Every structure is written in structure tokens, then in C-alpha cells.
Short mmCIF file of N, CA, C and O in Angstrom, two decimals:
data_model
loop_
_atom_site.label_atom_id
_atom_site.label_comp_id
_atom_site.label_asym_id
_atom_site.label_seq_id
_atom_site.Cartn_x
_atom_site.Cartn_y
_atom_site.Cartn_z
N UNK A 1 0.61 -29.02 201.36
CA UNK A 1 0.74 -27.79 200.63
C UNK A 1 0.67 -26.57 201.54
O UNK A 1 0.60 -25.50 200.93
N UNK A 2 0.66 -26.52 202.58
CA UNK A 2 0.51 -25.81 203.75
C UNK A 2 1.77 -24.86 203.67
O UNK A 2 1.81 -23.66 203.37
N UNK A 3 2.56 -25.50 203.95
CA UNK A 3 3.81 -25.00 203.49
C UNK A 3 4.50 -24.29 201.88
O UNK A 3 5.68 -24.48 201.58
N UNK A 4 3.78 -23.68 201.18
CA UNK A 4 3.92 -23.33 200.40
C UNK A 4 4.18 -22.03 200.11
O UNK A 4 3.30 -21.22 200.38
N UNK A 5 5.46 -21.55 199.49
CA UNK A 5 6.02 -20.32 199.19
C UNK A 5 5.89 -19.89 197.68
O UNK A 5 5.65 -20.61 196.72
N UNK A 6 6.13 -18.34 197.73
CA UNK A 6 5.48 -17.32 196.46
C UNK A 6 3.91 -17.75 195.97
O UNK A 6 3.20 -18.45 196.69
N UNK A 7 3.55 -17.34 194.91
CA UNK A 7 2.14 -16.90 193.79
C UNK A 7 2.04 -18.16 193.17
O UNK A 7 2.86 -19.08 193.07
N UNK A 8 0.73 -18.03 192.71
CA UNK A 8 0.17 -18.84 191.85
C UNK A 8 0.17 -17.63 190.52
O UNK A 8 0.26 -16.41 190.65
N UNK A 9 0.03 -18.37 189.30
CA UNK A 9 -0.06 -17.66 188.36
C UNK A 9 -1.29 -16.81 188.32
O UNK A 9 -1.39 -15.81 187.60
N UNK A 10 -2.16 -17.23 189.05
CA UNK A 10 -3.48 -16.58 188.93
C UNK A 10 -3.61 -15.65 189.69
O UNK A 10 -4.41 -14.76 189.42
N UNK A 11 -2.69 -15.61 191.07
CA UNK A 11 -2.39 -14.71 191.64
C UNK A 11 -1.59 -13.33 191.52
O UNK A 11 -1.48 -12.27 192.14
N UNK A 12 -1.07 -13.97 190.33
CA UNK A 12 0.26 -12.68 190.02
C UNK A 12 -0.71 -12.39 188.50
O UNK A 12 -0.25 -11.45 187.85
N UNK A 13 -1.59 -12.85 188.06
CA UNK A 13 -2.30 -12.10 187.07
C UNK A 13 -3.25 -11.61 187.70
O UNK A 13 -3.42 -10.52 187.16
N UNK A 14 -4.14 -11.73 188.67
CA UNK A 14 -5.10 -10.63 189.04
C UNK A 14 -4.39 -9.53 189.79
O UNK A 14 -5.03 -8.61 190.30
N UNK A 15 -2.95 -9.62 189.88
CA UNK A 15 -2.47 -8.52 190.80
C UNK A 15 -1.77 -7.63 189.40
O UNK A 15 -1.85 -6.41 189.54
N UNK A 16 -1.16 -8.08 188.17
CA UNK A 16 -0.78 -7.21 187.82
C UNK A 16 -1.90 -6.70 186.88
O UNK A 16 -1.54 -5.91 186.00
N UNK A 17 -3.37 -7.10 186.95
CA UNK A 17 -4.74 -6.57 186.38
C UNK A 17 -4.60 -5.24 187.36
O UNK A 17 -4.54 -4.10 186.92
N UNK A 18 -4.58 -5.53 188.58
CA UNK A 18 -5.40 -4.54 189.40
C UNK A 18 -3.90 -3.21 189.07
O UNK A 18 -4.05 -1.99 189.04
N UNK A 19 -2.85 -3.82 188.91
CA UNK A 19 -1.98 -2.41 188.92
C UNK A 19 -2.30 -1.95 187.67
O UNK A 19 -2.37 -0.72 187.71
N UNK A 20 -2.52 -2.40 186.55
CA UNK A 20 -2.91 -1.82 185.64
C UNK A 20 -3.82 -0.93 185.47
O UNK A 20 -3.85 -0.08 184.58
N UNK A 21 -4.82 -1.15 186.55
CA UNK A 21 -6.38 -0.34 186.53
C UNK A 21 -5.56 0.99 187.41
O UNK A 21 -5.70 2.21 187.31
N UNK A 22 -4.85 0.30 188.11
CA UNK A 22 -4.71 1.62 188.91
C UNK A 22 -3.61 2.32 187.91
O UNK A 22 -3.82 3.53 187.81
N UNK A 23 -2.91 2.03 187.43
CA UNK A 23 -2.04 2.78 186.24
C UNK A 23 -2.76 3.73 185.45
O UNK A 23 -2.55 4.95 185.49
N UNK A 24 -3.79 3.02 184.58
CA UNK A 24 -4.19 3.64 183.80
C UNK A 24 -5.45 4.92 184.41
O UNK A 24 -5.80 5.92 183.78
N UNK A 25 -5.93 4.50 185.82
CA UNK A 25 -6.52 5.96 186.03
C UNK A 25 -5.53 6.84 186.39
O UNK A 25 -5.66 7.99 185.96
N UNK A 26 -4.13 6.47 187.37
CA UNK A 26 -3.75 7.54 187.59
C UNK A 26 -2.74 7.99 186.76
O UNK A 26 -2.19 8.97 187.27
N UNK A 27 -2.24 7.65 185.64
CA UNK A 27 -1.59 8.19 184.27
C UNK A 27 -2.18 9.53 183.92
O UNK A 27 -1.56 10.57 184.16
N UNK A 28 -3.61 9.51 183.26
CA UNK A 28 -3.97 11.01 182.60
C UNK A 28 -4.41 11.91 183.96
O UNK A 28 -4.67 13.08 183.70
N UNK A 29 -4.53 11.51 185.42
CA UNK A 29 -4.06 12.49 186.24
C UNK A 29 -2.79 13.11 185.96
O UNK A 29 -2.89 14.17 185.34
N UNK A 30 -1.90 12.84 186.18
CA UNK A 30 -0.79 12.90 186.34
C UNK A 30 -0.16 13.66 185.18
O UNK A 30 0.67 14.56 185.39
N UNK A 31 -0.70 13.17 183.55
CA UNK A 31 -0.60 13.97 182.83
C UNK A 31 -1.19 15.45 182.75
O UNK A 31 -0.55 16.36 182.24
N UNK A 32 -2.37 15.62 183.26
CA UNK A 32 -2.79 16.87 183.17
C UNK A 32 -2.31 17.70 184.51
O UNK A 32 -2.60 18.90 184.61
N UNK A 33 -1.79 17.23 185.23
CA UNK A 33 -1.02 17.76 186.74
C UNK A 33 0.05 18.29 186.57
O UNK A 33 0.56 19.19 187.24
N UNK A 34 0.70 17.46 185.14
CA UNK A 34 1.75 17.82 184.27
C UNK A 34 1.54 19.44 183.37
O UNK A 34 2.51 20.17 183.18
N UNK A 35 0.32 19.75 182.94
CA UNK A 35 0.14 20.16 181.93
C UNK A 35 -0.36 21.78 182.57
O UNK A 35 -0.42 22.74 181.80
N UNK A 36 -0.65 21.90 183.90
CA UNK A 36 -1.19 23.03 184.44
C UNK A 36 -0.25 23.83 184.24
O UNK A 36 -0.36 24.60 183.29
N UNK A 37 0.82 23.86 185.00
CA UNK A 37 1.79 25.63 184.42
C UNK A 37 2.13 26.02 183.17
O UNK A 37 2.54 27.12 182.80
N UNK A 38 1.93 25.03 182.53
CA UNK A 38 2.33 25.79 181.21
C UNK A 38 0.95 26.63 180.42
O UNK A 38 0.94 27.59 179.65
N UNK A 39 -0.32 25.65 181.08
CA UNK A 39 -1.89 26.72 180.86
C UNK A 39 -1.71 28.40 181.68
O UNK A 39 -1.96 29.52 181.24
N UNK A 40 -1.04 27.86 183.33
CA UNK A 40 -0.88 29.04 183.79
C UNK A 40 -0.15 30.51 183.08
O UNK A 40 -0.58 31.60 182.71
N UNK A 41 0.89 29.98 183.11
CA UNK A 41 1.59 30.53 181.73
C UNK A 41 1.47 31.02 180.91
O UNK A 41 2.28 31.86 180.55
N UNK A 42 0.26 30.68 180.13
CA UNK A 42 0.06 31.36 179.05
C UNK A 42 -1.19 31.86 179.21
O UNK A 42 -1.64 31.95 178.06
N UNK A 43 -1.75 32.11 179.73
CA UNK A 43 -2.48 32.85 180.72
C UNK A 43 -2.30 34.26 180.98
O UNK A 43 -2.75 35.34 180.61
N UNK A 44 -1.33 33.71 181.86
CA UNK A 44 -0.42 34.94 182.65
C UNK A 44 0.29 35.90 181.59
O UNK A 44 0.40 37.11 181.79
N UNK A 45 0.91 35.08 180.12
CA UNK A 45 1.40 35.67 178.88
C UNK A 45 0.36 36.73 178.32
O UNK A 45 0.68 37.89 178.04
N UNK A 46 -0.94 36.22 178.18
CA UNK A 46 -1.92 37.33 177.58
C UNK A 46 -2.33 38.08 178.34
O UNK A 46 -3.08 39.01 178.04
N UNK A 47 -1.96 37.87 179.31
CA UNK A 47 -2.37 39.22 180.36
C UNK A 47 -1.75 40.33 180.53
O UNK A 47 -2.25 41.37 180.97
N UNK A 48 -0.20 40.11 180.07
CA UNK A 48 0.46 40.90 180.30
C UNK A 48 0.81 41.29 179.09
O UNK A 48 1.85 41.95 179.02
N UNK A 49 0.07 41.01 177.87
CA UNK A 49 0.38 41.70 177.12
C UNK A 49 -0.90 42.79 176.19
O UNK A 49 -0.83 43.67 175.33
N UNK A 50 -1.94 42.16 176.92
CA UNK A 50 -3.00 42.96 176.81
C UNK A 50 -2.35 44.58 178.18
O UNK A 50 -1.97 45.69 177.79
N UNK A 51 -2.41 44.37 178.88
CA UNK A 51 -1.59 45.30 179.86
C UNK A 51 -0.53 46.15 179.08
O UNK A 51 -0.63 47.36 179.26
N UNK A 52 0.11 45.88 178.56
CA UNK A 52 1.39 46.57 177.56
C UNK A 52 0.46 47.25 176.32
O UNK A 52 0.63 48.39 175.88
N UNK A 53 -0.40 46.41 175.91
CA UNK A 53 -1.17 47.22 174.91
C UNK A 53 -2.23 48.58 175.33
O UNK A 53 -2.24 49.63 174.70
N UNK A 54 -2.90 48.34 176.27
CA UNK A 54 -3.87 49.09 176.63
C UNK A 54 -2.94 50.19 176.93
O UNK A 54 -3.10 51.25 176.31
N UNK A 55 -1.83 50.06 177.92
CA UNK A 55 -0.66 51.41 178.51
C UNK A 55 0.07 51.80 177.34
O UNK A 55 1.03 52.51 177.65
N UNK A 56 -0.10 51.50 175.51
CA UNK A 56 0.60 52.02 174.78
C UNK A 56 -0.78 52.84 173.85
O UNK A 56 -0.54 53.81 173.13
N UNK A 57 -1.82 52.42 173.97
CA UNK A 57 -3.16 52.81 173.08
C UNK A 57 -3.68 54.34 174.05
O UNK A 57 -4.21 55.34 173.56
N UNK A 58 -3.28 54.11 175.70
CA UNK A 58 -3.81 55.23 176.44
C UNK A 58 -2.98 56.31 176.47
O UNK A 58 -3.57 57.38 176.36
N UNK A 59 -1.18 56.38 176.63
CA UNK A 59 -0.75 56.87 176.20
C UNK A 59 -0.91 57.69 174.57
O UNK A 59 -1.13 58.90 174.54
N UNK A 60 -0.83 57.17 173.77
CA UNK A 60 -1.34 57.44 172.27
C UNK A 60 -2.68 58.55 172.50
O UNK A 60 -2.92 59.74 172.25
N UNK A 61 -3.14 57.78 172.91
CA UNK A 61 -5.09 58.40 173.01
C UNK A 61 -4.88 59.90 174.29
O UNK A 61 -5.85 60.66 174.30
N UNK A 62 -3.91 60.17 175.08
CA UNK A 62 -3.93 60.87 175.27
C UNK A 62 -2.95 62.08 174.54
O UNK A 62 -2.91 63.31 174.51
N UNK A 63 -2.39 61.22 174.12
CA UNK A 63 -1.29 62.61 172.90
C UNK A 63 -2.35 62.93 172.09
O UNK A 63 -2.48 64.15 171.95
N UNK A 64 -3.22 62.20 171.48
CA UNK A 64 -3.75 62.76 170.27
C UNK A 64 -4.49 64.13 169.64
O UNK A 64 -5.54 64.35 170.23
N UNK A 65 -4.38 64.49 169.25
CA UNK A 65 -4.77 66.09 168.58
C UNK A 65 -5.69 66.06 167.92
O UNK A 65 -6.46 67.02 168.05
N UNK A 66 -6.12 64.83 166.80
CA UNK A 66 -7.36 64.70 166.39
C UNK A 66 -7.55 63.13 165.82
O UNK A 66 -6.65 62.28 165.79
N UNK A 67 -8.73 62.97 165.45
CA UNK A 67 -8.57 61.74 165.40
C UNK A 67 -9.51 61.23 163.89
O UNK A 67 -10.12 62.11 163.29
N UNK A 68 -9.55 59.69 163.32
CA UNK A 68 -10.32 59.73 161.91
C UNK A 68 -11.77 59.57 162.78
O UNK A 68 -12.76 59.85 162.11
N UNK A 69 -11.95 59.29 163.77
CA UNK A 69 -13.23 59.24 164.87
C UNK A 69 -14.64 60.01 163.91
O UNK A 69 -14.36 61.00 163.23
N UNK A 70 -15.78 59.62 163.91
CA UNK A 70 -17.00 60.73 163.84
C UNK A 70 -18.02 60.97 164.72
O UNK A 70 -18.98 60.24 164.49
N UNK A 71 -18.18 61.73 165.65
CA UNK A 71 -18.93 62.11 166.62
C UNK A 71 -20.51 61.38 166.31
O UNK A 71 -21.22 61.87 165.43
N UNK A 72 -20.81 60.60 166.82
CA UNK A 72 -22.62 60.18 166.77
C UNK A 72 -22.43 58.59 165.38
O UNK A 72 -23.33 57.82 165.05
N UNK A 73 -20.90 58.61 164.85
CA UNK A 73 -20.97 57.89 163.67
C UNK A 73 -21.00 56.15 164.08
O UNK A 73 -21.20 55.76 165.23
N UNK A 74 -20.75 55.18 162.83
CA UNK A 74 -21.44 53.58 163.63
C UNK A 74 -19.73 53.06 164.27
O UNK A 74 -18.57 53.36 164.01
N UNK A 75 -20.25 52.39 164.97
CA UNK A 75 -18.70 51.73 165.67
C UNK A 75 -18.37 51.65 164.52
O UNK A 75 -19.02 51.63 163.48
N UNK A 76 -16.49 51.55 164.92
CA UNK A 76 -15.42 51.10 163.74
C UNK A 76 -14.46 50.46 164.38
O UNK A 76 -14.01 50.64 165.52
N UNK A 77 -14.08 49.39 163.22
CA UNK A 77 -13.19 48.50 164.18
C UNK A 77 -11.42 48.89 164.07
O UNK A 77 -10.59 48.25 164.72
N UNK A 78 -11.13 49.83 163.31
CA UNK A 78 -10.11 50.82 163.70
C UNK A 78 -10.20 52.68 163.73
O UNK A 78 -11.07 53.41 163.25
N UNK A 79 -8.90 53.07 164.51
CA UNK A 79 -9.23 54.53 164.70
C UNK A 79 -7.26 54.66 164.23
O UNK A 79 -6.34 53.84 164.30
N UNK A 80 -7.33 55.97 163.82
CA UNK A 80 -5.99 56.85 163.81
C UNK A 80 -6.16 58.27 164.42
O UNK A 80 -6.99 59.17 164.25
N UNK A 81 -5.03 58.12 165.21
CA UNK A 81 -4.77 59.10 166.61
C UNK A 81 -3.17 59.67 165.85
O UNK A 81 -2.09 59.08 165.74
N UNK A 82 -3.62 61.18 165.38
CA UNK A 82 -2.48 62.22 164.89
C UNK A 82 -2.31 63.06 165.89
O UNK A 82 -3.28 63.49 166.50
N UNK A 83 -0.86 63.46 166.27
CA UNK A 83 -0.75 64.53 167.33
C UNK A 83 0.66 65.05 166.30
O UNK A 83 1.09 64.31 165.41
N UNK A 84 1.20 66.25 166.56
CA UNK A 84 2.37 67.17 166.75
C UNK A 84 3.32 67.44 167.89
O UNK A 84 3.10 68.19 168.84
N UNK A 85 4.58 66.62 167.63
CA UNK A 85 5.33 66.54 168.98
C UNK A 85 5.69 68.22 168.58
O UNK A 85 6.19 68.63 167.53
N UNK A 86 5.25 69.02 169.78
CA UNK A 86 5.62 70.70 169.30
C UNK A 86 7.02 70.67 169.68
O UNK A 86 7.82 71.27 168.96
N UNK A 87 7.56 69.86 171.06
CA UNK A 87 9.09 69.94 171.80
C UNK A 87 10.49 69.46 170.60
O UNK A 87 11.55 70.08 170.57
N UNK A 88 10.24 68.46 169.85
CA UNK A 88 11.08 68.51 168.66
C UNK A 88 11.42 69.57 168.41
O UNK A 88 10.97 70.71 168.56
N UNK A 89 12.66 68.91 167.79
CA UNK A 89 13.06 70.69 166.39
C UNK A 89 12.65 70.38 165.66
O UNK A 89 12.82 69.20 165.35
N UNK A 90 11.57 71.47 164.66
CA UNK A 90 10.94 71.37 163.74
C UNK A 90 9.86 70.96 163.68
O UNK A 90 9.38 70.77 162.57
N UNK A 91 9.00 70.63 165.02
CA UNK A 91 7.55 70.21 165.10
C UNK A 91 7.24 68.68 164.17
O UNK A 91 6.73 68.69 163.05
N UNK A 92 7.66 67.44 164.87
CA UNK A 92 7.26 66.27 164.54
C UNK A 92 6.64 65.83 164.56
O UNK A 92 6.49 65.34 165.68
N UNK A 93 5.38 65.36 163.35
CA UNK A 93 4.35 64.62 163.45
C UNK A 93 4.00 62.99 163.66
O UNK A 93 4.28 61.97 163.03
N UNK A 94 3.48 63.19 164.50
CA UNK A 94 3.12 61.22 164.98
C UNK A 94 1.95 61.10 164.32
O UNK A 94 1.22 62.07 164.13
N UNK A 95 1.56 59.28 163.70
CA UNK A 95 0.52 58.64 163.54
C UNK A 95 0.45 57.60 164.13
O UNK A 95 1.53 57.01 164.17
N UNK A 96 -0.65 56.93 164.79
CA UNK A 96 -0.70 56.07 165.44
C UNK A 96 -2.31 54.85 164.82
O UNK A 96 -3.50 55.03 165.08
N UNK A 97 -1.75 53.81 164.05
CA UNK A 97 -3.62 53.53 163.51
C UNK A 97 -3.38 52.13 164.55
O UNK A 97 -2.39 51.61 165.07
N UNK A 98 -5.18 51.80 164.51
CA UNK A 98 -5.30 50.49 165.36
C UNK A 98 -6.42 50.18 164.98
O UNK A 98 -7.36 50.98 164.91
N UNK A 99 -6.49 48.64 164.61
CA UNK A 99 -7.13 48.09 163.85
C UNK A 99 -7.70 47.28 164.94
O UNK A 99 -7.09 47.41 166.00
N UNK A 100 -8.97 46.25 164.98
CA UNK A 100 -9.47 44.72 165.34
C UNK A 100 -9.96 44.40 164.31
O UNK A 100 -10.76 44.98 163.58
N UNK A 101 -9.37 43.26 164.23
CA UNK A 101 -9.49 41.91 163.39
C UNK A 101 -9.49 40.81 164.09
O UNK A 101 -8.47 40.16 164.32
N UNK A 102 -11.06 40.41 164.62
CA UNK A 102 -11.91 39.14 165.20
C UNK A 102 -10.92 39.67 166.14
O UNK A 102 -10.96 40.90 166.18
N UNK A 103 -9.91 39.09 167.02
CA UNK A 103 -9.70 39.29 168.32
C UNK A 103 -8.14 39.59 168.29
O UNK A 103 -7.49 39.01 169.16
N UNK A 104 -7.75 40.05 167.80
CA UNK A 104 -6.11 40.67 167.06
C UNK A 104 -6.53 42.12 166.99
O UNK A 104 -7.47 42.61 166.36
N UNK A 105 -5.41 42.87 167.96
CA UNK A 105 -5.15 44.46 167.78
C UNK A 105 -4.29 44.64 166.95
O UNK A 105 -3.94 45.78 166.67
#
């Protein structure tokens, strides 16, 4: 038997055990290796749109002329910012309200 070519069955079942072990750890690597840019992504999505919000609320907040605000009064989880565009014809009035609701502007 010295001379003997290919596997024993027992041989080709502890080998396709061991690829299996190694399959199955490196599968949900691989899946979550998969899964990073699209976390990045949306990430990167709320960032830039918190950025677009804050540069449209500071703008606003600096037009404003007066506001429903009360000096010394309890936080509020919205404000309205009224100004008078005077450069129009006819002096155009802007309103601007902004609300939070749990974590929604």
C-alpha cells in the first residue's frame, strides 16, 4: 500500500471540515468589510446636511428683525425669525419658523 495515490474518505472529510471552519469565520468578515462605505456614507450624508442646515438657520438668524424669542424666558424647542426685505419693490416680508422634534429640524 506504499504506493498509494489520492485521499481516503476520512481524509477529504476532515479537510473539507477544516475549510468550512475557515469559511464560516471568514464569511461575516468579509461581510462587514462589505458593509463599511455605505456606513461611511451615510455618515458623511448627515454631515453634510446638518452643514446646509446650520448655513441656512445662520443666514436667517442674521436677517432677522425680531423674533417670537423671550428674553430670560424657558428654552423652546422652536423660534420664528421675521425680517423686511427693504431692497424689494414694495418692502417684502420674510418668515422663517424652526421647530425640534426629538432629533428632526
Amino acid at each position: 500500500m506504499k504506493n498509494q495515490l489520492g485521499m481516503t474518505l476520512l481524509e477529504l472529510l476532515i479537510a473539507t471540515a477544516i475549510m468550512a471552519l475557515v469559511a464560516g469565520g471568514v464569511g461575516p468578515a468579509i461581510s462587514q468589510f462589505a458593509s463599511v462605505p455605505s456606513i461611511i456614507s451615510n455618515g458623511l450624508t448627515v454631515r453634510q446636511d446638518a452643514r446646509i442646515a446650520i448655513h441656512w438657520v445662520g443666514i436667517d438668524a442674521q436677517m432677522a428683525q425680531t423674533t417670537d424669542l423671550v428674553d430670560g424666558g424657558p428654552p423652546v424647542s422652536g423660534v420664528t425669525l421675521l425680517w423686511t426685505d427693504q431692497y424689494a419693490e414694495g418692502a417684502v416680508d420674510h418668515t422663517s419658523s424652526y421647530s425640534l422634534t426629538g432629533k428632526v429640524l
